Short mmCIF file of C-alpha atoms and ligand atoms in Angstrom, two decimals:
data_model
loop_
_atom_site.label_atom_id
_atom_site.label_comp_id
_atom_site.label_asym_id
_atom_site.label_seq_id
_atom_site.Cartn_x
_atom_site.Cartn_y
_atom_site.Cartn_z
CA UNK A 225 3.14 -19.53 -85.53
CA UNK A 226 5.06 -22.63 -86.38
CA UNK A 227 4.16 -26.25 -86.88
CA UNK A 228 4.46 -29.09 -84.42
CA UNK A 229 7.07 -31.55 -85.65
CA UNK A 230 5.09 -34.38 -84.16
CA UNK A 231 1.55 -33.83 -85.43
CA UNK A 232 1.88 -30.89 -87.80
CA UNK A 233 -0.64 -28.75 -85.97
CA UNK A 234 0.07 -25.07 -85.59
CA UNK A 235 1.68 -24.18 -82.31
CA UNK A 236 1.16 -20.66 -81.06
CA UNK A 237 4.26 -19.17 -79.51
CA UNK A 238 4.56 -16.41 -76.95
CA UNK A 239 6.76 -13.36 -77.44
CA UNK A 240 9.86 -13.78 -75.34
CA UNK A 241 10.81 -17.18 -76.62
CA UNK A 242 14.10 -18.58 -75.37
CA UNK A 243 16.31 -21.18 -77.00
CA UNK A 244 16.18 -24.28 -74.84
CA UNK A 245 12.66 -23.64 -73.67
CA UNK A 246 10.14 -26.46 -73.77
CA UNK A 247 6.74 -25.84 -75.32
CA UNK A 248 3.83 -28.26 -75.15
CA UNK A 249 1.86 -28.83 -78.33
CA UNK A 250 -1.73 -28.25 -77.31
CA UNK A 251 -2.94 -30.58 -80.06
CA UNK A 252 -0.92 -33.75 -79.50
CA UNK A 253 0.73 -32.97 -76.18
CA UNK A 254 4.26 -33.46 -77.51
CA UNK A 255 7.05 -31.66 -75.70
CA UNK A 256 8.83 -29.41 -78.15
CA UNK A 257 12.13 -27.70 -77.64
CA UNK A 258 12.80 -24.27 -79.05
CA UNK A 259 16.01 -24.62 -81.03
CA UNK A 260 15.95 -21.25 -82.72
CA UNK A 261 14.04 -18.06 -82.12
CA UNK A 262 14.47 -16.08 -85.34
CA UNK A 263 12.60 -17.52 -87.00
CA UNK A 264 11.17 -19.83 -84.35
CA UNK A 265 12.10 -23.42 -84.91
CA UNK A 266 10.93 -26.35 -82.86
CA UNK A 267 12.17 -29.87 -82.48
CA UNK A 268 10.94 -32.81 -80.49
CA UNK A 269 12.30 -32.40 -76.97
CA UNK A 270 14.65 -35.17 -75.93
CA UNK A 271 13.53 -37.28 -73.03
CA UNK A 272 15.55 -36.78 -69.95
CA UNK A 273 16.72 -40.21 -69.11
CA UNK A 274 17.91 -39.59 -65.64
CA UNK A 275 16.60 -37.82 -62.68
CA UNK A 276 16.55 -34.10 -62.27
CA UNK A 277 18.21 -32.17 -59.53
CA UNK A 278 15.29 -31.09 -57.51
CA UNK B 86 29.46 -9.10 -65.06
CA UNK B 87 29.46 -11.94 -67.50
CA UNK B 88 27.32 -14.87 -66.43
CA UNK B 89 27.39 -18.29 -68.05
CA UNK B 90 24.07 -20.02 -67.61
CA UNK B 91 24.67 -23.73 -67.94
CA UNK B 92 21.44 -25.49 -68.84
CA UNK B 93 19.81 -28.25 -70.77
CA UNK B 94 16.28 -26.93 -70.48
CA UNK B 95 15.05 -23.43 -69.98
CA UNK B 96 12.30 -23.60 -67.43
CA UNK B 97 10.33 -20.72 -65.99
CA UNK B 98 13.05 -20.35 -63.35
CA UNK B 99 15.81 -19.90 -65.91
CA UNK B 100 13.66 -17.46 -67.88
CA UNK B 101 13.16 -15.36 -64.78
CA UNK B 102 16.91 -15.36 -64.15
CA UNK B 103 17.75 -14.49 -67.75
CA UNK B 104 15.25 -11.62 -67.77
CA UNK B 105 16.56 -10.20 -64.51
CA UNK B 106 20.21 -10.48 -65.55
CA UNK B 107 19.58 -8.86 -68.92
CA UNK B 108 17.50 -6.11 -67.36
CA UNK B 109 20.50 -5.25 -65.23
CA UNK B 110 22.68 -5.16 -68.35
CA UNK B 111 24.76 -8.14 -67.44
CA UNK B 112 26.32 -10.10 -70.22
CA UNK B 113 24.63 -13.50 -70.27
CA UNK B 114 25.87 -16.48 -72.22
CA UNK B 115 23.55 -19.42 -72.41
CA UNK B 116 25.58 -22.61 -72.44
CA UNK B 117 23.77 -25.75 -73.51
CA UNK B 118 25.45 -28.47 -71.49
CA UNK B 119 24.57 -31.10 -74.10
CA UNK B 120 26.83 -29.41 -76.62
CA UNK B 121 29.86 -29.05 -74.39
CA UNK B 122 33.04 -31.07 -74.32
CA UNK B 123 34.84 -30.85 -71.04
CA UNK B 124 38.58 -31.25 -71.40
CA UNK B 125 40.67 -32.02 -68.35
CA UNK B 126 43.15 -29.40 -69.56
CA UNK B 127 41.27 -26.33 -70.62
CA UNK B 128 37.81 -24.88 -70.41
CA UNK B 129 35.37 -25.13 -73.33
CA UNK B 130 35.23 -22.04 -75.53
CA UNK B 131 31.79 -21.12 -74.27
CA UNK B 132 33.27 -20.46 -70.84
CA UNK B 133 35.64 -17.79 -72.16
CA UNK B 134 35.65 -14.69 -69.98
CA UNK B 135 32.74 -15.58 -67.74
CA UNK B 136 32.85 -14.21 -64.21
CA UNK B 137 30.59 -16.88 -62.86
CA UNK B 138 28.84 -19.97 -64.13
CA UNK B 139 25.36 -20.64 -62.90
CA UNK B 140 24.72 -24.37 -62.93
CA UNK B 141 21.11 -24.93 -63.91
CA UNK B 142 21.52 -28.49 -65.15
CA UNK B 143 18.55 -30.65 -64.35
CA UNK B 144 20.31 -33.95 -64.54
CA UNK B 145 22.20 -34.71 -61.39
CA UNK B 146 25.21 -36.35 -62.98
CA UNK B 147 25.72 -33.44 -65.38
CA UNK B 148 25.57 -31.05 -62.51
CA UNK B 149 28.01 -33.08 -60.44
CA UNK B 150 30.63 -33.29 -63.18
CA UNK B 151 30.21 -29.84 -64.71
CA UNK B 152 30.77 -28.22 -61.34
CA UNK B 153 33.97 -30.20 -60.88
CA UNK B 154 35.26 -29.10 -64.26
CA UNK B 155 34.48 -25.46 -63.54
CA UNK B 156 36.42 -25.65 -60.31
CA UNK B 157 39.33 -27.27 -62.12
CA UNK B 158 39.29 -24.36 -64.59
CA UNK B 159 39.17 -21.86 -61.69
CA UNK B 160 35.85 -20.53 -62.89
CA UNK B 161 33.56 -19.61 -60.01
CA UNK B 162 30.47 -21.79 -60.11
CA UNK B 163 27.18 -21.58 -58.29
CA UNK B 164 26.67 -23.97 -56.61
CA UNK B 165 30.02 -25.48 -55.77
CA UNK B 166 31.04 -29.01 -56.64
CA UNK B 167 31.05 -29.93 -52.97
CA UNK B 168 27.49 -28.70 -52.54
CA UNK B 169 26.34 -30.49 -55.69
CA UNK B 170 28.00 -33.69 -54.56
CA UNK B 171 26.28 -33.68 -51.18
CA UNK B 172 22.89 -32.44 -52.30
CA UNK B 173 22.60 -34.77 -55.27
CA UNK B 174 22.63 -37.79 -53.03
CA UNK B 175 20.10 -38.34 -50.24
CA UNK B 176 22.53 -40.45 -48.26
CA UNK B 177 25.23 -37.79 -48.29
CA UNK B 178 22.59 -35.19 -47.56
CA UNK B 179 21.30 -37.03 -44.51
CA UNK B 180 24.77 -37.78 -43.22
CA UNK B 181 25.79 -34.13 -43.54
CA UNK B 182 22.70 -32.93 -41.68
CA UNK B 183 23.14 -35.48 -38.90
CA UNK B 184 26.84 -34.72 -38.56
CA UNK B 185 26.05 -31.04 -38.12
CA UNK B 186 23.62 -31.87 -35.32
CA UNK B 187 20.60 -30.66 -37.28
CA UNK B 188 17.34 -32.43 -36.49
CA UNK B 189 16.62 -34.72 -39.42
CA UNK B 190 14.33 -37.75 -39.67
CA UNK B 191 15.87 -41.01 -38.59
CA UNK B 192 17.13 -42.79 -41.68
CA UNK B 193 18.70 -46.13 -42.40
CA UNK B 194 20.09 -47.59 -45.58
CA UNK B 195 20.42 -51.19 -46.69
CA UNK B 196 21.57 -52.90 -49.86
CA UNK B 197 19.38 -55.96 -49.95
CA UNK B 198 15.64 -56.56 -49.72
CA UNK B 199 16.01 -58.59 -46.56
CA UNK B 200 18.02 -55.98 -44.74
CA UNK B 201 15.65 -53.26 -45.95
CA UNK B 202 12.70 -55.27 -44.67
CA UNK B 203 14.33 -55.43 -41.25
CA UNK B 204 14.69 -51.66 -41.20
CA UNK B 205 11.06 -51.18 -42.22
CA UNK B 206 9.80 -53.58 -39.56
CA UNK B 207 11.85 -51.87 -36.88
CA UNK B 208 10.70 -48.38 -37.93
CA UNK B 209 7.09 -49.57 -38.02
CA UNK B 210 4.29 -48.35 -40.28
CA UNK B 211 4.00 -45.99 -41.95
CA UNK B 212 7.54 -45.29 -43.01
CA UNK B 213 9.02 -43.91 -46.19
CA UNK B 214 11.18 -45.47 -48.85
CA UNK B 215 13.03 -43.04 -51.13
CA UNK B 216 15.37 -43.35 -54.06
CA UNK B 217 18.81 -41.97 -53.16
CA UNK B 218 18.74 -39.78 -56.23
CA UNK B 219 15.44 -38.23 -57.02
CA UNK B 220 13.23 -35.25 -57.08
CA UNK B 221 9.74 -33.88 -57.15
CA UNK B 222 8.64 -36.71 -54.92
CA UNK B 223 9.02 -39.20 -57.70
CA UNK B 224 9.38 -42.87 -56.82
CA UNK B 225 8.89 -42.18 -53.18
CA UNK B 226 6.76 -44.64 -51.32
CA UNK B 227 4.90 -44.34 -48.06
CA UNK B 228 4.72 -47.84 -46.73
CA UNK B 229 1.65 -48.63 -44.70
CA UNK B 230 1.90 -52.36 -44.22
CA UNK B 231 4.18 -55.34 -44.40
CA UNK B 232 2.56 -56.59 -47.59
CA UNK B 233 3.07 -53.20 -49.24
CA UNK B 234 6.71 -53.22 -48.11
CA UNK B 235 7.31 -56.65 -49.60
CA UNK B 236 5.74 -55.68 -52.91
CA UNK B 237 7.67 -52.43 -53.24
CA UNK B 238 11.01 -53.96 -52.31
CA UNK B 239 10.42 -56.74 -54.79
CA UNK B 240 9.63 -54.26 -57.54
CA UNK B 241 12.63 -52.13 -56.80
CA UNK B 242 14.95 -55.11 -56.69
CA UNK B 243 13.61 -56.50 -59.94
CA UNK B 244 12.93 -53.44 -62.05
CA UNK B 245 15.22 -50.88 -60.55
CA UNK B 246 18.39 -49.38 -61.79
CA UNK B 247 21.31 -50.28 -59.55
CA UNK B 248 20.78 -47.08 -57.65
CA UNK B 249 17.37 -48.40 -56.67
CA UNK B 250 19.10 -51.25 -54.93
CA UNK B 251 20.23 -48.83 -52.31
CA UNK B 252 17.25 -48.86 -49.99
CA UNK B 253 16.87 -45.58 -48.16
CA UNK B 254 14.29 -45.89 -45.42
CA UNK B 255 13.14 -42.92 -43.42
CA UNK B 256 10.82 -42.51 -40.49
CA UNK B 257 7.49 -40.93 -41.37
CA UNK B 258 7.04 -37.45 -39.93
CA UNK B 259 3.45 -36.74 -38.90
CA UNK B 260 3.55 -33.26 -40.32
CA UNK B 261 0.48 -31.08 -40.04
CA UNK B 262 -0.42 -31.57 -43.71
CA UNK B 263 2.26 -29.28 -45.00
CA UNK B 264 5.95 -28.79 -45.34
CA UNK B 265 8.14 -25.76 -45.61
CA UNK B 266 10.43 -24.83 -48.46
CA UNK B 267 12.98 -22.12 -47.85
CA UNK B 268 15.15 -20.55 -50.51
CA UNK B 269 18.41 -19.39 -49.01
CA UNK B 270 21.60 -17.77 -50.22
CA UNK B 271 24.55 -18.84 -48.11
CA UNK B 272 22.19 -19.57 -45.28
CA UNK B 273 20.22 -16.30 -45.46
CA UNK B 274 16.57 -17.05 -46.16
CA UNK B 275 15.27 -15.17 -49.21
CA UNK B 276 11.75 -16.42 -48.88
CA UNK B 277 9.76 -19.32 -47.53
CA UNK B 278 6.52 -20.99 -48.37
CA UNK B 279 4.41 -23.81 -47.07
CA UNK B 280 3.19 -26.50 -49.37
CA UNK B 281 -0.03 -28.09 -48.26
CA UNK B 282 -1.78 -31.08 -49.65
CA UNK B 283 -4.10 -33.83 -48.54
CA UNK B 284 -1.60 -36.10 -50.16
CA UNK B 285 1.38 -37.12 -48.04
CA UNK B 286 3.70 -35.75 -50.70
CA UNK B 287 3.54 -32.00 -50.57
CA UNK B 288 5.83 -31.11 -53.47
CA UNK B 289 4.81 -28.09 -55.51
CA UNK B 290 5.46 -30.22 -58.59
CA UNK B 291 2.78 -32.62 -57.33
CA UNK B 292 0.21 -29.85 -57.33
CA UNK B 293 0.34 -28.92 -53.66
CA UNK B 294 -1.07 -25.57 -52.66
CA UNK B 295 1.50 -23.01 -51.72
CA UNK B 296 1.39 -20.07 -49.37
CA UNK B 297 3.98 -17.71 -47.96
CA UNK B 298 5.43 -18.60 -44.57
CA UNK B 299 7.05 -16.51 -41.87
CA UNK B 300 10.14 -18.22 -40.50
CA UNK B 301 10.62 -18.06 -36.75
CA UNK B 302 14.01 -17.85 -35.09
CA UNK B 303 14.47 -21.59 -34.79
CA UNK B 304 13.64 -22.24 -38.45
CA UNK B 305 15.94 -19.41 -39.56
CA UNK B 306 18.78 -20.85 -37.55
CA UNK B 307 18.17 -24.36 -38.91
CA UNK B 308 18.26 -23.07 -42.47
CA UNK B 309 21.61 -21.42 -41.81
CA UNK B 310 23.02 -24.57 -40.22
CA UNK B 311 21.70 -26.80 -43.01
CA UNK B 312 23.24 -24.53 -45.64
CA UNK B 313 26.60 -24.64 -43.88
CA UNK B 314 26.36 -28.40 -43.56
CA UNK B 315 26.26 -28.87 -47.33
CA UNK B 316 28.79 -26.18 -48.21
CA UNK B 317 26.52 -23.18 -48.79
CA UNK B 318 25.30 -21.55 -51.98
CA UNK B 319 21.91 -21.01 -53.53
CA UNK B 320 19.83 -23.67 -51.89
CA UNK B 321 16.36 -24.94 -51.21
CA UNK B 322 15.97 -26.24 -47.68
CA UNK B 323 13.05 -28.55 -46.95
CA UNK B 324 11.76 -28.55 -43.41
CA UNK B 325 8.75 -30.03 -41.73
CA UNK B 326 7.10 -29.10 -38.51
CA UNK B 327 7.24 -31.92 -36.02
CA UNK B 328 3.96 -30.80 -34.50
CA UNK B 329 1.88 -27.73 -33.74
CA UNK B 330 0.77 -26.40 -30.36
CA UNK B 331 -2.77 -25.21 -29.49
CA UNK B 332 -2.06 -21.80 -31.08
CA UNK B 333 -1.13 -23.45 -34.34
CA UNK B 334 2.53 -22.54 -33.90
CA UNK B 335 5.21 -25.07 -34.77
CA UNK B 336 6.60 -27.08 -31.86
CA UNK B 337 9.80 -27.90 -33.64
CA UNK B 338 11.30 -28.69 -37.00
CA UNK B 339 13.11 -31.40 -38.79
CA UNK B 340 15.17 -30.80 -41.91
CA UNK B 341 14.54 -33.40 -44.61
CA UNK B 342 16.93 -32.33 -47.28
CA UNK B 343 18.75 -29.53 -49.01
CA UNK B 344 18.40 -29.07 -52.79
CA UNK B 345 21.09 -27.52 -54.91
CA UNK B 346 19.57 -26.82 -58.32
CA UNK B 347 16.71 -25.08 -56.73
CA UNK B 348 13.50 -24.06 -58.44
CA UNK B 349 12.00 -20.85 -57.17
CA UNK B 350 9.13 -19.95 -59.46
CA UNK B 351 6.54 -21.32 -57.02
CA UNK B 352 8.12 -19.30 -54.23
CA UNK B 353 8.19 -16.21 -56.41
CA UNK B 354 4.45 -16.62 -56.97
CA UNK B 355 3.64 -17.53 -53.38
CA UNK B 356 5.40 -14.63 -51.66
CA UNK B 357 5.72 -10.88 -52.03
CA UNK B 358 9.47 -11.23 -52.17
CA UNK B 359 11.18 -10.52 -55.47
CA UNK B 360 12.96 -13.85 -55.30
CA UNK B 361 14.68 -13.55 -58.67
CA UNK B 362 15.93 -10.06 -57.82
CA UNK B 363 17.38 -11.25 -54.53
CA UNK B 364 19.06 -14.21 -56.18
CA UNK B 365 20.70 -11.92 -58.73
CA UNK B 366 21.70 -9.45 -55.98
CA UNK B 367 23.47 -12.30 -54.28
CA UNK B 368 25.13 -13.43 -57.50
CA UNK B 369 26.44 -9.93 -58.08
CA UNK B 370 27.83 -9.86 -54.56
CA UNK B 371 29.50 -13.22 -55.14
CA UNK B 372 31.26 -11.97 -58.24
CA UNK B 373 32.15 -8.71 -56.52
CA UNK B 374 33.78 -10.64 -53.69
CA UNK B 375 35.63 -12.82 -56.17
CA UNK B 376 37.07 -9.78 -57.93
CA UNK B 377 38.26 -8.09 -54.74
CA UNK B 378 39.93 -11.21 -53.37
ZN1 LIG C 536 1.60 -31.72 -81.93
#
């Protein structure tokens, strides 16, 4: 369990967390990026300002 | 082998790849593209000793440049810079398909609203207006009438980025409510699925329903040709049926585009094929071939 950096609510995390993965906060809907896994640390995911490949 | 996975976001697709690679005891280095500095002289430290770099950058420009740097450093990269260059741009994509004699929807490009309007009027309604760089069906417009055309062109001209001032107009294909996505490695289909939707956009990202699809000979051959036309690699080829006969079999196909940073999780779910496994098999073979050369 760790806290959402946007709203402070607890975010439940699954087991095989991967750095770079994006997690949605179920409380506020913010997109959070996993920046560390041990211990899990989340940050607000940056917006992608240009279009994606596919 | 040592695989560098170049990414900015780890999606389900990248997780599947990472799991598969690690399960096979390959050495995987995750390389966050946002943290890299690409020198024209020497590769970034993160690239040290990698046998292959897998470009999983979402942003088109990152993908286009990173692949060029890798090639300059003599580091094998999937997909190649040539493939990224062609696939990232719908104009280049269409030109490559047409040049190779592959059936593709008629397309015209114009740089001003007036010229675009002339194309639309000559194609008739409906027709389709697409951004030259884009994905997941975003910012694509099916134009049903002259008044809609005028409004959309006006919006694009006023609000758009300069790339939206390249007007890419395509004939509308009366597909039977679905399109076909094929994942291919150097032209060999790994798996195929149909995406069906009541909506004219049948992208999986738009919530279309997916189902596995058996490719016939013609479709298989078109996939191979389309892959060759853009320089090969790990690709997603989008086809549509141009019609179906009374048995429900396709009458023919048209290839819309080829995607180079291909997502495959939907395909993995829709088919019995172990898509991730096949992709990694192919990667291993690529590296093997590189070593023996
Ligand atoms: Zn939150």
